[in-house]
mmCIF file of C-alpha atoms in Angstrom:
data_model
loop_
_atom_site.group_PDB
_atom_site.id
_atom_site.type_symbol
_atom_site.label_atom_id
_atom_site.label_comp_id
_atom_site.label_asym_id
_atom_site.label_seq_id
_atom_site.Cartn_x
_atom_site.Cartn_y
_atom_site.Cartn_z
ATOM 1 C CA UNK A 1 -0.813 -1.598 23.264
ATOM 2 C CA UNK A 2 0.596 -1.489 19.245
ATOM 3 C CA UNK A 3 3.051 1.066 18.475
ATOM 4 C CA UNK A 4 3.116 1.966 15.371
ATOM 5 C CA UNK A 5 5.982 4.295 13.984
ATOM 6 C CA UNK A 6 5.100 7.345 11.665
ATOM 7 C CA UNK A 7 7.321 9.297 9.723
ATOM 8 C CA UNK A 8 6.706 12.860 9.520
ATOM 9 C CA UNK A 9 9.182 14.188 6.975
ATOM 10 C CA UNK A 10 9.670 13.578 3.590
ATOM 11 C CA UNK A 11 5.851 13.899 2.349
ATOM 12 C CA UNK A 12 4.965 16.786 0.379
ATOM 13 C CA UNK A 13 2.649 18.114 3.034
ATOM 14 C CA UNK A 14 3.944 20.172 5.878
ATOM 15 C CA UNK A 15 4.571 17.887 9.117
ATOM 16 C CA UNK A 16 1.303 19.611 11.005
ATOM 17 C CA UNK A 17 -0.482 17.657 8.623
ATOM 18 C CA UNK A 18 1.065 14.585 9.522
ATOM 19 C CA UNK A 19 0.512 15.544 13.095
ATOM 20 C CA UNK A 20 -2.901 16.298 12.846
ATOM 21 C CA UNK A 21 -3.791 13.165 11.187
ATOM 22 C CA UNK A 22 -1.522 11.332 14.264
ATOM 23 C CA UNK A 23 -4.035 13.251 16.770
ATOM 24 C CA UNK A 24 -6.769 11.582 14.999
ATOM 25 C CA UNK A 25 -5.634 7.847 15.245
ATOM 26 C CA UNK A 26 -4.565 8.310 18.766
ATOM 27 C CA UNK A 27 -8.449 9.236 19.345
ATOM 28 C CA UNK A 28 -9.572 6.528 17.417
ATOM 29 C CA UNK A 29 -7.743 3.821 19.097
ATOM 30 C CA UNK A 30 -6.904 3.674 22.317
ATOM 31 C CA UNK A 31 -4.687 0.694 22.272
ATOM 32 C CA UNK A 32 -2.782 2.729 19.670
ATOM 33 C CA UNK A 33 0.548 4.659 20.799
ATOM 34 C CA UNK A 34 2.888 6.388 18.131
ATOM 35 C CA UNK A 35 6.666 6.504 17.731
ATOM 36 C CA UNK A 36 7.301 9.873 15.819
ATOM 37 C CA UNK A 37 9.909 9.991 13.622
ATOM 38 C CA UNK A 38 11.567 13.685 12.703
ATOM 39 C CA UNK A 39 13.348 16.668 13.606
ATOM 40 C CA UNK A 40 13.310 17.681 17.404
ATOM 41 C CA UNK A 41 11.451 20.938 16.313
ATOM 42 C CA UNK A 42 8.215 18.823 15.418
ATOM 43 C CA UNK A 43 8.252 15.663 17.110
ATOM 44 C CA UNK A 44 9.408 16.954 20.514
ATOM 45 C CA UNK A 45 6.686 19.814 21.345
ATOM 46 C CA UNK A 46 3.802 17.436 20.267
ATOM 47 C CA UNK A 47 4.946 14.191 22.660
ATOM 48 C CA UNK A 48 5.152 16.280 25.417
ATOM 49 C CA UNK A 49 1.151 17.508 25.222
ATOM 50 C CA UNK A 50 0.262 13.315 24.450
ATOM 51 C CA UNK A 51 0.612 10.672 26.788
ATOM 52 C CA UNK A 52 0.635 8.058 23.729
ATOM 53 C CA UNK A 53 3.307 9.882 21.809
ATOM 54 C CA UNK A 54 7.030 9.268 22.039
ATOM 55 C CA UNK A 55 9.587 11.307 20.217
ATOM 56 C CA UNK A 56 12.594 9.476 17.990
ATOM 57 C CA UNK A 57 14.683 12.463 16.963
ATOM 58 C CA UNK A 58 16.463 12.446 13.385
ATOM 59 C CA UNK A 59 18.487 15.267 11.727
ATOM 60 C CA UNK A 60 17.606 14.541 7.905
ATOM 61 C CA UNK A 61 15.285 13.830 5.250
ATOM 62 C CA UNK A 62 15.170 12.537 2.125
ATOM 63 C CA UNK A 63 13.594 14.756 -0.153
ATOM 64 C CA UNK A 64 11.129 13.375 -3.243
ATOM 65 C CA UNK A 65 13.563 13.822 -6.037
ATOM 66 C CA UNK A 66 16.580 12.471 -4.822
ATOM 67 C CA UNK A 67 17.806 9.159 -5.612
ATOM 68 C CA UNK A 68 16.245 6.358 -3.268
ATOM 69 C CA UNK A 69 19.230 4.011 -2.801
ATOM 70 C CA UNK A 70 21.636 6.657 -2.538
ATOM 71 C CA UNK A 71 20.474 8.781 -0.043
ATOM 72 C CA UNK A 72 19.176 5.682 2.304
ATOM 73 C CA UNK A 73 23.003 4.810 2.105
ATOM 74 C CA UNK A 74 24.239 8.157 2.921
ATOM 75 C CA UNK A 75 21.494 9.864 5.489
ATOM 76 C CA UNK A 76 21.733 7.107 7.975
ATOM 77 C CA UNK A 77 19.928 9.931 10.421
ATOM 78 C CA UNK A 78 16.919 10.452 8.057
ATOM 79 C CA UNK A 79 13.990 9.828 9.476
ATOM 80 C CA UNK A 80 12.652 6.653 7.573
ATOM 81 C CA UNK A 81 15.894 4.789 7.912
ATOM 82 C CA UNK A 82 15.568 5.488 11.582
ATOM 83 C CA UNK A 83 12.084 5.019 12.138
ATOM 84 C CA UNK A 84 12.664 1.544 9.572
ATOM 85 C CA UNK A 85 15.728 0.392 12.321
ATOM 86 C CA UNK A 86 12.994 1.025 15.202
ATOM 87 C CA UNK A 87 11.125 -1.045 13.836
ATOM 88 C CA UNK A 88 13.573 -3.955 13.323
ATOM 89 C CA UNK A 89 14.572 -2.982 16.835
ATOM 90 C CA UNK A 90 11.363 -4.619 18.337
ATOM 91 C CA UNK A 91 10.362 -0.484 19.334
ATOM 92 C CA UNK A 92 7.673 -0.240 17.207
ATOM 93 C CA UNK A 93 5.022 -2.516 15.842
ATOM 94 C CA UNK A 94 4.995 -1.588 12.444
ATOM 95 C CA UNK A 95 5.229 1.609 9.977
ATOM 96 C CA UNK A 96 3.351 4.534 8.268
ATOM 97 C CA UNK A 97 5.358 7.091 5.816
ATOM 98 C CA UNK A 98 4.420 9.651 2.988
ATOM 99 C CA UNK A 99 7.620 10.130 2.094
ATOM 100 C CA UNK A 100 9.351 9.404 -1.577
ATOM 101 C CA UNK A 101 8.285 6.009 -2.303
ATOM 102 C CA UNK A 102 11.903 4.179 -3.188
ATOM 103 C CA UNK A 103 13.159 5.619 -0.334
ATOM 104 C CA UNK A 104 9.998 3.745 1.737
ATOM 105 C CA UNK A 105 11.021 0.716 -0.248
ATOM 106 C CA UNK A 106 14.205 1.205 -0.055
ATOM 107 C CA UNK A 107 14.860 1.523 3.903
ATOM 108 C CA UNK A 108 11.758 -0.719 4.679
ATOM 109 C CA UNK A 109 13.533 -3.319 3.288
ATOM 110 C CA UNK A 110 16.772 -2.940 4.395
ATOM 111 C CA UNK A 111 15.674 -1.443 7.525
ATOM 112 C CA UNK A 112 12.757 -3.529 8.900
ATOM 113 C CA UNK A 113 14.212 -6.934 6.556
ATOM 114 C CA UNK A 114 11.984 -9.166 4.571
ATOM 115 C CA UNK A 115 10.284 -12.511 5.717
ATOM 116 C CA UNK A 116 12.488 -15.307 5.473
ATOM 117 C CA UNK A 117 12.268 -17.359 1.857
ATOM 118 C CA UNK A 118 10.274 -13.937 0.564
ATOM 119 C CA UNK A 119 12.129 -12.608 -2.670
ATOM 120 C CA UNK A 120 10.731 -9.232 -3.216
ATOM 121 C CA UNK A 121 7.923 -7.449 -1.523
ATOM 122 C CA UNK A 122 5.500 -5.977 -2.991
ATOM 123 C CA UNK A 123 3.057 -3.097 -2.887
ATOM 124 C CA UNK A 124 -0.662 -3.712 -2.663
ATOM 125 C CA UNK A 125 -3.643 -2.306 -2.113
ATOM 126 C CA UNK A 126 -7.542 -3.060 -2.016
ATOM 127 C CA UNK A 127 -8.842 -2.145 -4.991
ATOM 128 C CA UNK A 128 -13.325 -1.348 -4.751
ATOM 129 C CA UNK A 129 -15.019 -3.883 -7.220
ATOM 130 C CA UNK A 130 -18.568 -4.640 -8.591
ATOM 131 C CA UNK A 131 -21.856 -4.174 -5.283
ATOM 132 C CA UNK A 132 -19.408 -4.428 -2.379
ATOM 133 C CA UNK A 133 -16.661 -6.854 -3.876
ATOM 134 C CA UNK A 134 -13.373 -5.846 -2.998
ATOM 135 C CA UNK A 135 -9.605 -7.345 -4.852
ATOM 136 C CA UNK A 136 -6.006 -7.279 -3.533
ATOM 137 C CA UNK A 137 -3.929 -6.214 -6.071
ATOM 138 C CA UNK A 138 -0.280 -6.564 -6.510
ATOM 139 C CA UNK A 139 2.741 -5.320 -7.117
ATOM 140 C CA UNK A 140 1.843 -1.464 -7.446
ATOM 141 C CA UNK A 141 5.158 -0.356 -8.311
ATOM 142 C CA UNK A 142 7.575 -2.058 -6.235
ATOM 143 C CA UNK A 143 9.086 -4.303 -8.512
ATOM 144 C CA UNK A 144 9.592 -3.399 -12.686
ATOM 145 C CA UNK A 145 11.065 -7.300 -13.475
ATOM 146 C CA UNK A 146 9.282 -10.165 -11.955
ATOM 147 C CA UNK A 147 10.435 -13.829 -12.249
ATOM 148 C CA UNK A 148 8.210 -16.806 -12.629
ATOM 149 C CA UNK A 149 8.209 -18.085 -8.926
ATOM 150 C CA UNK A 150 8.433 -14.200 -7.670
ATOM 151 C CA UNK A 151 4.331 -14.222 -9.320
ATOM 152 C CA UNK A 152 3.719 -16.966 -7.364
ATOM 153 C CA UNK A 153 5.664 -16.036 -4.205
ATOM 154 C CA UNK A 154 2.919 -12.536 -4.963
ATOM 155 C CA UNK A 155 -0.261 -14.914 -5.557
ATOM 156 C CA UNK A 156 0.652 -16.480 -1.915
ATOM 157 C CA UNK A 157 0.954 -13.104 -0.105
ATOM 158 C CA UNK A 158 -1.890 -11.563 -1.873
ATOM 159 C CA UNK A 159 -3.945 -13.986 -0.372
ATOM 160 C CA UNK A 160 -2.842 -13.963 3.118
ATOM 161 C CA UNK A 161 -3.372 -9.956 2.647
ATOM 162 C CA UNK A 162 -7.205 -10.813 1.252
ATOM 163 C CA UNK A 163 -7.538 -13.447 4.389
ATOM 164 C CA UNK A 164 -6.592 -10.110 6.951
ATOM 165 C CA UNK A 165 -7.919 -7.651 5.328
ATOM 166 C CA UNK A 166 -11.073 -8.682 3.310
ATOM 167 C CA UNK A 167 -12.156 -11.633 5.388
ATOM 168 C CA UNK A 168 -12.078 -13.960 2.872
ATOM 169 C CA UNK A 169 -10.553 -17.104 3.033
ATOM 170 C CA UNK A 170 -8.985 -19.377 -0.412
ATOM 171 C CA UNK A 171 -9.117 -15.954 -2.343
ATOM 172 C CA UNK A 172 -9.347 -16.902 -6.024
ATOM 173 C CA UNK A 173 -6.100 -15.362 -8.149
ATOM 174 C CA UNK A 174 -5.945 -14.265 -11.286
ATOM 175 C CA UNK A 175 -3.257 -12.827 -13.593
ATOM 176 C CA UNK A 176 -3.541 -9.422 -15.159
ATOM 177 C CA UNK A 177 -3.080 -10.369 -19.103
ATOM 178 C CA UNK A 178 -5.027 -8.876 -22.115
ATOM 179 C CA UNK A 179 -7.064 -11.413 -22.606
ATOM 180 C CA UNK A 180 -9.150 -14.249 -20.135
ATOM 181 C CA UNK A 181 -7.768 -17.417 -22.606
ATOM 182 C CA UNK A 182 -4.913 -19.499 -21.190
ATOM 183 C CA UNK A 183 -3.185 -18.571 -24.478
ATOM 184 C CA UNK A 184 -2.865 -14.788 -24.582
ATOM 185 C CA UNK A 185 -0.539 -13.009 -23.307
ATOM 186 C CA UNK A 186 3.470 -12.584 -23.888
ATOM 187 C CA UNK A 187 5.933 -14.876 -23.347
ATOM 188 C CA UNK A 188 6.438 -13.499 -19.618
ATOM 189 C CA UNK A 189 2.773 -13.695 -19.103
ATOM 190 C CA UNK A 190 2.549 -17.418 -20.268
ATOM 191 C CA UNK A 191 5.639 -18.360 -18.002
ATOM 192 C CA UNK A 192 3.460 -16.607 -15.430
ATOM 193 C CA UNK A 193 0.808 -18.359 -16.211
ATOM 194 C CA UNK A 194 2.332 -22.049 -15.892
ATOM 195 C CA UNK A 195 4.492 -21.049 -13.059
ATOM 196 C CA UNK A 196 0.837 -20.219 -11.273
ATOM 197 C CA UNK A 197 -1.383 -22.839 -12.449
ATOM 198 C CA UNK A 198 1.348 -25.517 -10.987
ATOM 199 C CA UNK A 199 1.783 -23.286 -7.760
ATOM 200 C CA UNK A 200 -0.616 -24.167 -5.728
ATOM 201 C CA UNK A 201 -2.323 -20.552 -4.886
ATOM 202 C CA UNK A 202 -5.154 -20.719 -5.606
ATOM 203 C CA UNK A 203 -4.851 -19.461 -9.328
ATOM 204 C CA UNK A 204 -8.420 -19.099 -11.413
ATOM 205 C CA UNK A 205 -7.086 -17.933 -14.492
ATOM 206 C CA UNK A 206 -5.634 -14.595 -16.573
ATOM 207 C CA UNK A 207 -7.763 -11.765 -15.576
ATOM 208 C CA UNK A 208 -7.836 -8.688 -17.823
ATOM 209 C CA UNK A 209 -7.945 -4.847 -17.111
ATOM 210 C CA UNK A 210 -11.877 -4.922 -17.046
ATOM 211 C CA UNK A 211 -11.650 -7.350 -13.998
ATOM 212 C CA UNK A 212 -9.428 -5.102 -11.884
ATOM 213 C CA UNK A 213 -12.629 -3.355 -10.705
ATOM 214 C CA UNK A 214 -14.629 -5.983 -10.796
ATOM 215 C CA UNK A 215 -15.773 -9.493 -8.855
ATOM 216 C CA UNK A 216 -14.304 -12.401 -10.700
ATOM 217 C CA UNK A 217 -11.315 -12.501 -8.539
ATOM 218 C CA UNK A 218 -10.537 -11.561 -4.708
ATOM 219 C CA UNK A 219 -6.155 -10.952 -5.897
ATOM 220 C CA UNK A 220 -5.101 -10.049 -9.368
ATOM 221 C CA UNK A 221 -1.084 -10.063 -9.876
ATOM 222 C CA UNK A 222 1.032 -8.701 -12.545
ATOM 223 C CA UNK A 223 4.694 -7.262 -12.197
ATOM 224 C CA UNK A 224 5.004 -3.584 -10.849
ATOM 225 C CA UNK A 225 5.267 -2.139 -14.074
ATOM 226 C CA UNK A 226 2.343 -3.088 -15.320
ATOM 227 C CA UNK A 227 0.862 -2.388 -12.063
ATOM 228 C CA UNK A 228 1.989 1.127 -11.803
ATOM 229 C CA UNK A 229 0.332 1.696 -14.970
ATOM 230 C CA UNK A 230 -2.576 0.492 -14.157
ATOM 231 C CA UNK A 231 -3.186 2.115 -11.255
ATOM 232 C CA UNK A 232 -1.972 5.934 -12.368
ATOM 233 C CA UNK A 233 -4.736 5.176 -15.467
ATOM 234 C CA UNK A 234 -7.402 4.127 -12.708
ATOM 235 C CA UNK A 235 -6.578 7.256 -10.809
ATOM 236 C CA UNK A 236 -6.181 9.528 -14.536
ATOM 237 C CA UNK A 237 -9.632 8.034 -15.301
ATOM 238 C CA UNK A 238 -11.207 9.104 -12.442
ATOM 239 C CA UNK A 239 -9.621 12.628 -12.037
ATOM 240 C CA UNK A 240 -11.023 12.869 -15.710
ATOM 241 C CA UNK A 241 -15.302 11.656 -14.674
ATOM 242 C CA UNK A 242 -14.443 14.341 -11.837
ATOM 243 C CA UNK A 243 -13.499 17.721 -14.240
ATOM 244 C CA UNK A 244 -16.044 16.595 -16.495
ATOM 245 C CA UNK A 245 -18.498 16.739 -13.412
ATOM 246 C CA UNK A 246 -17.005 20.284 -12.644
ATOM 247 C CA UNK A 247 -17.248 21.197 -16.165
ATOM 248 C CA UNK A 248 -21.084 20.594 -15.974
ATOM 249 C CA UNK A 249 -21.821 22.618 -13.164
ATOM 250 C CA UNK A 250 -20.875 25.353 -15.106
ATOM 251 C CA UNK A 251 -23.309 24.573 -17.927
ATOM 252 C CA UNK A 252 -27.439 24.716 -17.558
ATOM 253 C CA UNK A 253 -29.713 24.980 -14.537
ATOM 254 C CA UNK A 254 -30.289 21.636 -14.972
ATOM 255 C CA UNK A 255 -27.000 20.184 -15.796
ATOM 256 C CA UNK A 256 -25.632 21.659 -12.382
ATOM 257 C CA UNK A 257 -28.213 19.720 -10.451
ATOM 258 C CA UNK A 258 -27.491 16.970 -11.824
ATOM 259 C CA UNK A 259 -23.610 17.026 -11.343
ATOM 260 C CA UNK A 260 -24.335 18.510 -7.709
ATOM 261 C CA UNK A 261 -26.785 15.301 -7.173
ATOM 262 C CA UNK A 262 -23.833 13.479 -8.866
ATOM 263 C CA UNK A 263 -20.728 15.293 -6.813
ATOM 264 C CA UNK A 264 -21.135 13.108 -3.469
ATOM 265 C CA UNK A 265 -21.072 9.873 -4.879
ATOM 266 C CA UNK A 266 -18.771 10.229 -7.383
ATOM 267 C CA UNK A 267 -16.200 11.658 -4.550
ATOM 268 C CA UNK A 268 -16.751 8.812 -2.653
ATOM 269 C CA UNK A 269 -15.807 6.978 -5.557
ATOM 270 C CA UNK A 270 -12.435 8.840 -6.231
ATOM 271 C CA UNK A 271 -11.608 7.851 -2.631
ATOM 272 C CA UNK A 272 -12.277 4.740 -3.068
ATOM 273 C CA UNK A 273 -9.883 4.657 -5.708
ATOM 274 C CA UNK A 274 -6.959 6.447 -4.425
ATOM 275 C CA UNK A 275 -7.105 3.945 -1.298
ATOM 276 C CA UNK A 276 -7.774 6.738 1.186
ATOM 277 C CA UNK A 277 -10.000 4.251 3.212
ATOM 278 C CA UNK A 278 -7.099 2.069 4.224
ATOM 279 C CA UNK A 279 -4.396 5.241 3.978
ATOM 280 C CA UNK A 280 -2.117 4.276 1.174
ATOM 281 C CA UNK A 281 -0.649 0.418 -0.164
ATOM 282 C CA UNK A 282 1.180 -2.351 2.468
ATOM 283 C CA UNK A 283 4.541 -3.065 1.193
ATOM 284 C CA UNK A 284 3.850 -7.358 1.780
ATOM 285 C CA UNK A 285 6.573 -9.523 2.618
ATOM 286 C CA UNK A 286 8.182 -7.865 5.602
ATOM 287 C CA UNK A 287 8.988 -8.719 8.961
ATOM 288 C CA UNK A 288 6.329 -6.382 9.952
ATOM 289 C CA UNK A 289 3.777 -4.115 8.472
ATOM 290 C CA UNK A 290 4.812 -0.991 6.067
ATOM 291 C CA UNK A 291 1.630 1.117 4.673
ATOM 292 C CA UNK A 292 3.298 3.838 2.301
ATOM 293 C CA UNK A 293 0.934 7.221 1.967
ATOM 294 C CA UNK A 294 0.304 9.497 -0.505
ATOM 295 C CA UNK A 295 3.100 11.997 -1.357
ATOM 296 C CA UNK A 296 0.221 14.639 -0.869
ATOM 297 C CA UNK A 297 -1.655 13.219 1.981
ATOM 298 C CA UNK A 298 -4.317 14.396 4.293
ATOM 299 C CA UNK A 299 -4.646 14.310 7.403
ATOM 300 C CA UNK A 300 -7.479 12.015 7.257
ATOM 301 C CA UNK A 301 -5.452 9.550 4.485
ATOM 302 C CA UNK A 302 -2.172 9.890 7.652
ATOM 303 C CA UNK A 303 -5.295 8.526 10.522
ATOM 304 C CA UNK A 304 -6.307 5.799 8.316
ATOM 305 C CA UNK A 305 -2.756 4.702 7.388
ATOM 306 C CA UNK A 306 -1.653 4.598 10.895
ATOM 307 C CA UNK A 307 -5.142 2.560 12.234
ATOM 308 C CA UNK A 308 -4.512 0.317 9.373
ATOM 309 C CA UNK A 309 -0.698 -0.319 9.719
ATOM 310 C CA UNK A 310 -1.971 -1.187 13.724
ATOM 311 C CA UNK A 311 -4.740 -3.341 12.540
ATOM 312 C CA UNK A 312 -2.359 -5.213 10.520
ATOM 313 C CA UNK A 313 -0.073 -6.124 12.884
ATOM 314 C CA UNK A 314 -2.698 -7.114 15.395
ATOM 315 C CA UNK A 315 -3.989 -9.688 13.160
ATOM 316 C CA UNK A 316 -0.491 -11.205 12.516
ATOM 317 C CA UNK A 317 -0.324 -10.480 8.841
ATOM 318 C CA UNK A 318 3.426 -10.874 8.679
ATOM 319 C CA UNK A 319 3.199 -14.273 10.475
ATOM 320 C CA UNK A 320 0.504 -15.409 7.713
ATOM 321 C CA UNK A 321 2.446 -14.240 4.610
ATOM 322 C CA UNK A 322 5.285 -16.367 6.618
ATOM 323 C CA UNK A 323 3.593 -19.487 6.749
ATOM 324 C CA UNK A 324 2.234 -18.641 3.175
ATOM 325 C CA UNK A 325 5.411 -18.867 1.644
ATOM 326 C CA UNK A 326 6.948 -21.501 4.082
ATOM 327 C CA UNK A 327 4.205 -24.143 2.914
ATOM 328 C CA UNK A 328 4.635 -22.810 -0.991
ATOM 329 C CA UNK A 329 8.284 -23.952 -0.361
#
């Protein structure tokens, strides 16, 4: 059986959300059990109606606007530091949360510890690409300032992540510049560039923004900041094809039958992009497998989140981002 924990405060949804999304791994998966992390109120009435479910019962939570490593220091009975300590405990498996992301980051790696040699973890996701090409991309946000060898520590673990997760074995890397020549980019990006070319990863050259969604590479890195920005435009862009759809439904007979004909696939699409299949981004390069979720979640975002943080740990990813890094030196 994998246990994986789940914290169920801190997200902007209401816990029964949470809950509901908990029933629908469990149902999924039965090699799954859950560790619930929150107030006795919540966590205690649903255990007792499911044999998979144990209770671990904290007193606080840190909101969304307060200050990450400040409150992990002072609410040592919130519910991700506690459910992050289970998890370095050897209770659980690995660990889903919706809550404020630096206070994921924060406690995960404090709490569950990083790999050893690893520098600084970082968030990454799947991103959908060109016919059914998919490409690991990382950091999402985790880290602002990256170092030369921290690019390549991210090149390594990006593809152990595209190994587990896409199937796909000496994943070609490339580095998100703003433009494909050897020669472009600032001086950070061409210090990233020779750091990765001499690092042994598997590095293919600079990819630019219209590769993110495309096939040329299997893991694109950059620094979180550029990243984060990346990503909120990917999700901006397609909350912007989406109103426009809307917008046209309100038009002519035959404009709304062509944005109802339209509306399916172009969800699908959005979900795609927001990472709902696989529940929310893996913080890589920790002892054991983190998968941060959506402020807002859904219920169905909370059941793939939780399958996926199990599925992770079942295939060893934390051992493989281990070795990655052990043979990179």
């Amino acid at each position: 059986m994998t246990t994986i924990c789940v914290d169920v405060m801190g997200a902007d949804k209401e816990p029964e959300v949470l809950l509901k999304g908990v029933t629908c791994a469990l149902e999924k998966d039965p090699d799954l059990c859950v560790l619930l992390a929150g107030s006795a109120g919540v966590v205690e009435p649903y255990c007792a109606s499911h044999e998979r479910a144990c209770a671990l019962v904290t007193t606080e939570v840190i909101g969304m606007a307060e200050h990450p490593a400040s409150a992990v220091r002072q609410k040592k009975d919130a519910s991700i530091v506690r459910a992050a300590a289970a998890v370095r405990a050897g209770e659980a498996d690995g660990l889903f949360s919706a809550g404020s992301t630096g206070a994921v980051l924060t406690a995960a790696t404090f709490g569950v510890g990083r790999i050893k040699g690893v520098k600084r973890p970082a968030l990454s996701l799947p991103f959908p690409g060109l016919g059914s090409h998919k490409t690991i991309f990382l950091d999402m946000g985790a880290n602002a300032d990256v170092k030369p060898e921290v690019m390549v520590q991210f090149a390594h673990m990006g593809r152990a992540f595209a190994e587990v997760a896409l199937g796909v074995s000496d994943a070609r890397v490339g580095l998100l510049c703003n433009g494909s020549e050897d020669t472009k980019g600032s001086e950070m990006a061409l210090a990233y560039h020779e750091a990765l070319a001499n690092g042994s990863c598997g590095f293919a050259g600079n990819a630019e923004g219209t590769d993110v969604l495309g096939d040329r590479f299997d893991v694109i890195v950059c620094d979180g900041f550029t990243g984060n920005v990346c990503l909120k435009t990917i999700e901006g862009t397609g909350k912007f094809v989406l109103s426009r759809v809307k917008a046209a439904m309100k038009g002519s007979l035959g404009a709304k039958l062509g944005a109802a004909l339209l509306a399916g696939p172009l969800k699908a699409m959005a979900g795609e992009l927001s990472g709902a299949e696989y529940g929310g981004a893996i913080l890589l390069g920790l002892r054991a497998p983190v998968v941060k979720g959506h402020g807002a979640t859904s219920a169905e975002a909370v059941c793939a989140g939780t399958l996926s943080c199990a599925a992770y740990a079942r295939a060893n990813l934390c051992e493989k981002i281990a070795q990655a890094c052990e043979i990179a030196g």
